Tab-separated table of C-alpha atoms in Angstrom:
chain	number	residue	atom	x	y	z
A	177	PRO	CA	-4.703	-27.428	-24.463
A	178	TRP	CA	-8.141	-25.996	-23.195
A	179	TYR	CA	-6.093	-23.409	-20.872
A	180	SER	CA	-5.555	-20.164	-22.582
A	181	THR	CA	-4.138	-18.685	-19.456
A	182	ILE	CA	-0.885	-19.336	-17.461
A	183	GLY	CA	0.208	-17.968	-14.227
A	184	GLY	CA	3.909	-18.499	-13.801
A	185	PRO	CA	6.587	-20.038	-14.099
A	186	LEU	CA	8.344	-19.221	-10.874
A	187	SER	CA	11.986	-19.831	-11.899
A	188	VAL	CA	13.967	-17.889	-14.495
A	189	LYS	CA	15.029	-20.945	-16.341
A	190	ALA	CA	11.808	-22.421	-16.813
A	191	PHE	CA	10.603	-19.131	-18.116
A	192	LYS	CA	13.464	-19.115	-20.559
A	193	GLN	CA	12.446	-22.562	-21.674
A	194	MET	CA	8.745	-21.444	-22.250
A	195	GLU	CA	10.026	-18.416	-23.896
A	196	GLN	CA	12.268	-20.402	-26.246
A	197	ALA	CA	9.455	-22.806	-27.066
A	198	GLY	CA	7.068	-19.930	-28.004
A	199	THR	CA	4.438	-20.986	-25.505
A	200	TYR	CA	3.643	-17.086	-24.858
A	201	ALA	CA	2.297	-16.878	-28.201
A	202	ASP	CA	-0.737	-19.209	-27.648
A	203	LYS	CA	-1.236	-18.754	-23.914
A	204	VAL	CA	-1.783	-15.532	-22.295
A	205	THR	CA	1.140	-15.543	-19.916
A	206	PHE	CA	1.568	-13.744	-16.633
A	207	SER	CA	4.959	-14.412	-15.175
A	208	PHE	CA	5.673	-14.812	-11.405
A	209	LEU	CA	8.906	-13.033	-11.615
A	210	ALA	CA	10.125	-9.269	-11.380
A	211	LYS	CA	10.702	-9.301	-15.390
A	212	PRO	CA	8.955	-11.445	-18.229
A	213	GLY	CA	12.535	-12.540	-19.608
A	214	ASN	CA	13.351	-10.993	-22.664
A	215	LEU	CA	9.456	-10.666	-23.674
A	216	GLU	CA	7.816	-7.021	-24.057
A	217	GLU	CA	5.740	-6.453	-21.019
A	218	GLY	CA	2.266	-5.687	-21.919
A	219	LYS	CA	2.548	-7.003	-25.415
A	220	GLN	CA	3.930	-10.562	-25.280
A	221	ALA	CA	3.690	-11.386	-21.843
A	222	TRP	CA	2.469	-9.802	-18.618
A	223	ARG	CA	3.801	-9.698	-14.864
A	224	PHE	CA	1.756	-10.803	-11.709
A	225	PHE	CA	4.726	-9.963	-9.419
A	226	SER	CA	6.890	-7.024	-8.016
A	227	SER	CA	9.702	-5.612	-10.022
A	228	PRO	CA	12.776	-3.762	-8.631
A	229	GLU	CA	10.979	-0.460	-9.773
A	230	ASP	CA	8.177	-1.110	-7.266
A	231	GLN	CA	10.533	-2.002	-4.507
A	232	ILE	CA	12.462	1.486	-4.777
A	233	ARG	CA	9.273	3.482	-5.729
A	234	SER	CA	7.712	2.344	-2.452
A	235	THR	CA	10.871	3.539	-0.338
A	236	LEU	CA	11.267	6.867	-2.293
A	237	ASP	CA	7.558	7.610	-1.452
A	238	LEU	CA	8.573	7.269	2.000
A	239	ALA	CA	11.665	9.108	1.947
A	240	VAL	CA	11.191	11.908	-0.502
A	241	ASN	CA	7.326	12.446	-0.401
A	242	ASP	CA	6.489	11.682	3.174
A	243	LEU	CA	9.620	12.424	4.932
A	244	GLY	CA	10.910	15.313	2.751
A	245	ILE	CA	14.385	13.699	2.416
A	246	THR	CA	15.762	15.225	-0.929
A	247	LYS	CA	19.433	14.547	-0.207
A	248	LEU	CA	20.265	10.807	-0.502
A	249	ALA	CA	23.046	8.232	-0.598
A	250	VAL	CA	23.720	4.922	-2.077
A	251	LEU	CA	25.732	1.950	-0.878
A	252	TYR	CA	26.005	-0.879	-2.818
A	253	PRO	CA	27.912	-4.301	-3.052
A	254	GLN	CA	30.295	-4.644	-5.907
A	255	GLU	CA	28.372	-7.246	-7.593
A	256	LYS	CA	25.567	-7.490	-10.466
A	257	PHE	CA	22.547	-7.302	-8.254
A	258	GLY	CA	23.825	-4.301	-6.411
A	259	ARG	CA	24.854	-2.123	-9.339
A	260	GLN	CA	21.622	-2.753	-11.219
A	261	MET	CA	19.240	-1.650	-8.312
A	262	SER	CA	21.948	1.086	-7.487
A	263	LYS	CA	21.334	2.609	-11.265
A	264	LYS	CA	17.634	2.335	-10.830
A	265	PHE	CA	17.573	3.933	-7.391
A	266	PHE	CA	19.741	6.891	-8.791
A	267	ASN	CA	17.569	7.443	-11.999
A	268	MET	CA	14.160	7.282	-9.907
A	269	ALA	CA	15.311	9.411	-7.340
A	270	SER	CA	16.343	12.204	-9.824
A	271	MET	CA	13.203	12.018	-11.594
A	272	ARG	CA	11.517	12.977	-8.204
A	273	GLY	CA	13.974	15.918	-7.799
A	274	ALA	CA	16.177	14.183	-5.156
A	275	LYS	CA	19.903	14.417	-5.139
A	276	ILE	CA	22.200	11.610	-4.804
A	277	THR	CA	24.877	13.409	-2.726
A	278	GLY	CA	26.731	10.112	-1.412
A	279	MET	CA	27.801	7.084	-3.441
A	280	ALA	CA	30.041	4.133	-2.496
A	281	SER	CA	30.703	0.484	-3.292
A	282	TYR	CA	32.116	-2.261	-1.182
A	283	PRO	CA	33.644	-5.622	-1.613
A	284	PRO	CA	30.826	-7.982	-0.556
A	285	ARG	CA	32.986	-10.261	1.060
A	286	ASP	CA	35.765	-8.289	2.396
A	287	PHE	CA	34.231	-7.356	5.918
A	288	PRO	CA	37.538	-5.569	7.134
A	289	LYS	CA	37.225	-2.694	4.479
A	290	TRP	CA	33.648	-1.986	5.338
A	291	GLY	CA	34.199	0.442	8.538
A	292	LYS	CA	36.492	2.458	6.101
A	293	VAL	CA	34.064	2.529	3.328
A	294	VAL	CA	31.152	3.682	5.221
A	295	GLY	CA	33.539	6.303	7.229
A	296	ASN	CA	34.249	7.758	3.840
A	297	LEU	CA	30.636	7.828	2.607
A	298	VAL	CA	29.306	9.638	5.791
A	299	ARG	CA	32.754	11.878	5.319
A	300	ALA	CA	33.907	11.030	8.953
A	301	PRO	CA	37.696	11.841	8.191
A	302	GLN	CA	36.618	15.543	6.592
A	303	LYS	CA	34.353	15.932	9.711
A	304	GLN	CA	37.125	15.053	12.179
A	305	ALA	CA	39.645	17.513	10.309
A	306	GLN	CA	37.103	20.174	10.328
A	307	ASN	CA	36.635	19.590	14.134
A	308	GLU	CA	40.530	19.729	14.773
A	309	ALA	CA	41.112	22.813	12.673
A	310	ASN	CA	38.217	24.709	14.859
A	311	GLY	CA	40.445	23.634	17.734
A	312	LEU	CA	37.892	20.952	19.155
A	313	GLY	CA	39.140	17.815	20.487
A	314	GLU	CA	38.511	14.253	19.501
A	315	ASP	CA	35.511	13.648	21.844
A	316	ALA	CA	33.603	16.403	19.839
A	317	PRO	CA	30.532	15.406	18.185
A	318	LEU	CA	30.717	14.924	14.442
A	319	PRO	CA	28.587	17.434	12.170
A	320	GLU	CA	25.576	15.440	10.793
A	321	THR	CA	25.673	13.916	7.407
A	322	ASP	CA	24.233	15.921	4.503
A	323	PHE	CA	22.290	12.990	3.205
A	324	GLY	CA	19.222	12.014	5.373
A	325	ALA	CA	18.657	8.305	3.959
A	326	VAL	CA	20.723	5.440	2.173
A	327	PHE	CA	19.933	2.878	0.019
A	328	ILE	CA	21.601	-0.589	0.519
A	329	PRO	CA	20.790	-3.053	-2.177
A	330	ASP	CA	22.221	-6.301	-0.543
A	331	THR	CA	20.852	-9.130	1.580
A	332	TRP	CA	19.641	-8.769	5.173
A	333	HIS	CA	22.616	-10.531	6.422
A	334	GLN	CA	24.989	-8.189	4.883
A	335	ALA	CA	22.879	-5.139	5.983
A	336	GLN	CA	22.785	-6.312	9.679
A	337	LEU	CA	26.684	-6.050	9.532
A	338	LEU	CA	26.956	-2.999	7.544
A	339	ILE	CA	24.476	-0.546	9.291
A	340	PRO	CA	26.480	-0.593	12.823
A	341	HIS	CA	29.260	0.985	10.868
A	342	PHE	CA	27.240	4.095	10.574
A	343	PHE	CA	26.510	4.429	14.160
A	344	PHE	CA	30.305	3.980	14.774
A	345	HIS	CA	30.669	7.094	12.846
A	346	GLU	CA	28.011	9.114	14.758
A	347	ALA	CA	25.724	8.713	11.575
A	348	ASP	CA	22.686	8.052	13.796
A	349	THR	CA	19.832	10.218	12.170
A	350	LEU	CA	19.707	8.180	8.727
A	351	VAL	CA	16.863	6.292	7.188
A	352	PHE	CA	18.286	2.965	5.897
A	353	LEU	CA	16.360	1.866	2.887
A	354	GLY	CA	16.449	-1.669	1.476
A	355	PRO	CA	15.005	-4.044	-1.188
A	356	GLU	CA	12.321	-6.653	-0.703
A	357	LEU	CA	15.141	-9.301	-0.013
A	358	TRP	CA	15.405	-7.699	3.621
A	359	SER	CA	11.451	-8.340	4.278
A	360	GLN	CA	11.624	-11.930	3.134
A	361	ALA	CA	14.590	-12.637	5.386
A	362	LEU	CA	12.915	-10.999	8.448
A	363	ASN	CA	9.894	-13.548	8.033
A	364	SER	CA	12.072	-16.192	9.762
A	365	ALA	CA	14.557	-14.067	11.486
A	366	ARG	CA	15.108	-14.443	15.400
A	367	ASP	CA	16.896	-12.389	18.013
A	368	VAL	CA	17.357	-9.529	15.779
A	369	GLU	CA	19.149	-6.473	17.519
A	370	ALA	CA	16.348	-4.190	16.639
A	371	ARG	CA	17.107	-1.259	18.891
A	372	ASN	CA	19.513	0.215	16.227
A	373	LEU	CA	17.340	-0.716	13.332
A	374	ARG	CA	14.172	1.360	14.051
A	375	LEU	CA	14.785	3.508	11.033
A	376	THR	CA	15.468	0.418	8.602
A	377	VAL	CA	12.695	0.113	6.182
A	378	ALA	CA	12.145	-2.681	3.623
A	379	PRO	CA	9.174	-3.262	1.111
A	380	GLY	CA	7.364	-6.465	0.906
A	381	ALA	CA	4.141	-7.761	-0.813
A	382	TRP	CA	2.815	-10.252	1.995
A	383	TRP	CA	1.509	-8.922	5.433
A	384	PRO	CA	-0.484	-11.657	7.542
A	385	ALA	CA	-2.260	-8.829	9.088
A	386	SER	CA	-3.755	-7.215	6.251
A	387	ASP	CA	-7.433	-7.338	5.378
A	388	GLY	CA	-7.041	-9.510	2.161
A	389	ALA	CA	-4.674	-11.660	3.900
A	390	SER	CA	-7.104	-12.101	6.942
A	391	ARG	CA	-9.850	-13.007	4.263
A	392	LEU	CA	-7.445	-15.703	2.957
A	393	LYS	CA	-6.752	-17.178	6.239
A	394	GLU	CA	-10.439	-17.486	6.903
A	395	VAL	CA	-11.018	-19.334	3.493
A	396	MET	CA	-8.425	-21.635	4.393
A	397	ASP	CA	-9.503	-22.375	7.979
A	398	ARG	CA	-12.808	-23.203	7.034
A	399	GLU	CA	-11.088	-25.856	4.485
A	400	GLY	CA	-8.703	-26.907	7.055
A	401	LEU	CA	-5.662	-25.923	4.651
A	402	GLY	CA	-3.397	-24.420	7.008
A	403	THR	CA	-1.586	-21.131	7.362
A	404	PRO	CA	-1.198	-19.076	4.225
A	405	ASP	CA	2.073	-17.152	3.482
A	406	PHE	CA	3.390	-15.230	0.262
A	407	TRP	CA	3.304	-18.291	-2.194
A	408	VAL	CA	-0.238	-19.194	-1.108
A	409	ALA	CA	-1.345	-15.748	-1.526
A	410	LEU	CA	0.256	-15.134	-4.871
A	411	GLY	CA	-1.401	-18.472	-6.226
A	412	TYR	CA	-4.779	-17.640	-4.653
A	413	ASP	CA	-4.869	-13.989	-6.249
A	414	PHE	CA	-4.084	-15.280	-9.503
A	415	ILE	CA	-6.616	-17.954	-9.629
A	416	LYS	CA	-9.085	-15.236	-8.752
A	417	PHE	CA	-7.489	-12.717	-11.155
A	418	ALA	CA	-7.638	-15.390	-13.952
A	419	GLY	CA	-11.262	-16.000	-13.135
A	420	LYS	CA	-12.098	-12.356	-13.745
A	421	LEU	CA	-10.105	-12.247	-17.026
A	422	GLY	CA	-12.184	-15.202	-18.493
A	423	THR	CA	-11.158	-17.495	-21.241
A	424	PHE	CA	-9.442	-16.170	-24.492
A	425	SER	CA	-10.155	-17.541	-28.019
A	426	GLU	CA	-7.468	-18.417	-30.671
A	427	GLY	CA	-5.883	-15.378	-32.124
A	428	TRP	CA	-6.371	-13.285	-29.193
A	429	THR	CA	-4.369	-9.736	-29.186
A	430	ALA	CA	-2.520	-7.815	-26.732
A	431	GLU	CA	-5.125	-5.172	-26.953
A	432	THR	CA	-7.791	-7.586	-25.954
A	433	VAL	CA	-5.873	-8.961	-22.960
A	434	ASN	CA	-5.137	-5.283	-21.703
A	435	ALA	CA	-8.720	-4.385	-22.099
A	436	ARG	CA	-9.976	-7.607	-19.971
A	437	ILE	CA	-7.106	-6.649	-17.161
A	438	SER	CA	-8.493	-3.048	-16.841
A	439	ASP	CA	-11.546	-4.489	-15.498
A	440	ALA	CA	-10.291	-7.790	-13.829
A	441	GLN	CA	-7.727	-5.837	-11.726
A	442	HIS	CA	-10.413	-4.521	-9.666
A	443	MET	CA	-10.685	-7.150	-7.100
A	444	ASP	CA	-9.671	-7.754	-3.218
A	445	PHE	CA	-6.044	-9.036	-3.380
A	446	SER	CA	-4.560	-10.991	-0.397
A	447	LEU	CA	-1.030	-9.379	-1.326
A	448	ALA	CA	-0.317	-5.872	-1.685
A	449	PRO	CA	-2.495	-5.034	-4.635
A	450	ILE	CA	-1.180	-4.791	-8.342
A	451	SER	CA	-2.241	-2.564	-10.736
A	452	TRP	CA	-1.732	-2.487	-14.371
A	453	ASN	CA	-1.871	0.495	-16.869
A	454	ALA	CA	-3.692	0.787	-20.183
A	455	ASP	CA	-0.190	-0.867	-21.958
A	456	GLY	CA	-0.690	-3.907	-19.567
A	457	GLN	CA	2.552	-2.816	-17.355
A	458	ALA	CA	2.197	-3.948	-13.853
A	459	SER	CA	2.805	-1.950	-10.813
A	460	GLN	CA	2.686	-3.303	-6.955
A	461	LYS	CA	1.995	-0.950	-4.010
A	462	LEU	CA	4.116	-2.566	-1.626
A	463	TYR	CA	3.833	-2.451	2.309
A	464	LEU	CA	6.631	-1.292	4.148
A	465	PHE	CA	8.515	-2.977	7.208
A	466	ARG	CA	11.241	-2.597	9.810
A	467	PRO	CA	13.022	-5.292	11.909
A	468	GLU	CA	11.426	-6.461	15.272
A	469	GLN	CA	13.360	-8.853	17.562
A	470	ASN	CA	11.633	-11.844	15.942
A	471	GLY	CA	10.642	-10.699	12.681
A	472	LYS	CA	9.346	-7.553	11.562
A	473	THR	CA	6.352	-5.260	11.707
A	474	ARG	CA	4.380	-3.278	9.158
A	475	ILE	CA	4.951	0.501	9.401
A	476	ASP	CA	3.802	3.858	8.000
A	477	ALA	CA	5.182	7.230	7.307
A	478	ASP	CA	4.020	8.748	10.532
A	479	LEU	CA	5.730	5.897	12.756
A	480	VAL	CA	9.210	6.648	10.755
A	481	SER	CA	8.614	10.329	11.059
A	482	ASN	CA	8.047	10.279	14.924
A	483	THR	CA	11.075	7.441	15.222
A	484	LEU	CA	13.410	9.939	13.131
A	485	ALA	CA	12.402	12.917	15.184
A	486	LYS	CA	13.346	10.964	18.456
A	487	ALA	CA	16.714	10.153	16.868
A	488	LYS	CA	17.405	13.910	16.128
A	489	ALA	CA	16.239	14.711	19.648
A	490	ARG	CA	18.596	12.261	21.129
A	491	ARG	CA	21.398	13.533	18.930
A	492	GLU	CA	20.901	17.173	19.825
A	493	ALA	CA	20.688	16.329	23.624
A	494	ARG	CA	24.159	14.438	23.152
A	495	VAL	CA	25.547	17.587	21.371
A	496	ASN	CA	24.087	20.177	23.934
A	497	ALA	CA	25.666	17.683	26.958
A	498	TRP	CA	28.930	18.277	25.187
A	499	LYS	CA	28.482	21.752	24.905
A	500	GLU	CA	27.789	22.151	28.481
A	501	LYS	CA	30.637	20.124	29.490
A	502	GLN	CA	32.903	22.263	27.421
A	503	ALA	CA	31.434	25.519	29.132
A	504	GLU	CA	32.100	23.955	32.413
A	505	LEU	CA	35.734	23.186	31.644
A	506	GLU	CA	36.287	26.684	30.558
A	507	ALA	CA	34.600	28.091	33.555
A	508	LYS	CA	37.077	25.970	35.600
A	509	LYS	CA	40.051	27.350	33.549
A	510	GLU	CA	39.095	30.854	33.881
A	511	ALA	CA	38.703	30.338	37.768
């Protein structure tokens, strides 16, 4: 009873039980969830965790703000998570002035249909028909897709199976954007075929090489506590944060909590830093990652921009090689 602040719970079920019991009315509660149940964030409960909006914001910051990609596509599984994330992505992209010029869904377990879905999304049949109408052969390169990035809100396992279909249809200069599920799975991934995934980007809150994570590792090394991970960092950051918040007397108000948060949030996080606005609503500035053969590596806009430029250069070289070959064939005919 002497504790006035709670960090957690970690499970949706446990949070619902706490919500039904009305515990949040007595304890200042910071959920370790993407959403504080049915409670109003910043008034009844607070968030100490990334949200779907945080994940999408980080990918849109890269695609729209840094890379200048203003035409985007969404390819989502026909299930609840995919539909919800797609809707959020569509709305948040529109607010930035970006256009969704391609949208498609796929049955998550019906693998044989995926190739056709991706082909239709990148308009491969129309491109082939256009080439044919122009008198070009089947080996003629297909025109580039009008969108420059595609958001795929699914698991990393599914994404690995989907992305090769884009290369099959010659859509090889796209940036693939994913949810945090990708970076979480990549923590333990091994033998990843990373060569065609260099333009694959996923957000995440934990990066062992960050300054904050390195400081946490030093603390744990001194105490002989092993190697930190995301969950260790989450607990460590919350304890530091709660200590800066201080204790709350009975009858506390949301205004009191939000005023305390505005000061407490100025601290060194071992995870990606979280900030709260004046209304107590949290946002986390997530890191960005791409797959490597055995795991993932942190990336920035410059690296993605350079990788994209190389992909476009390879495509241009392939198109020019085809044109030169056609010119040679024409020359032989005339001779």
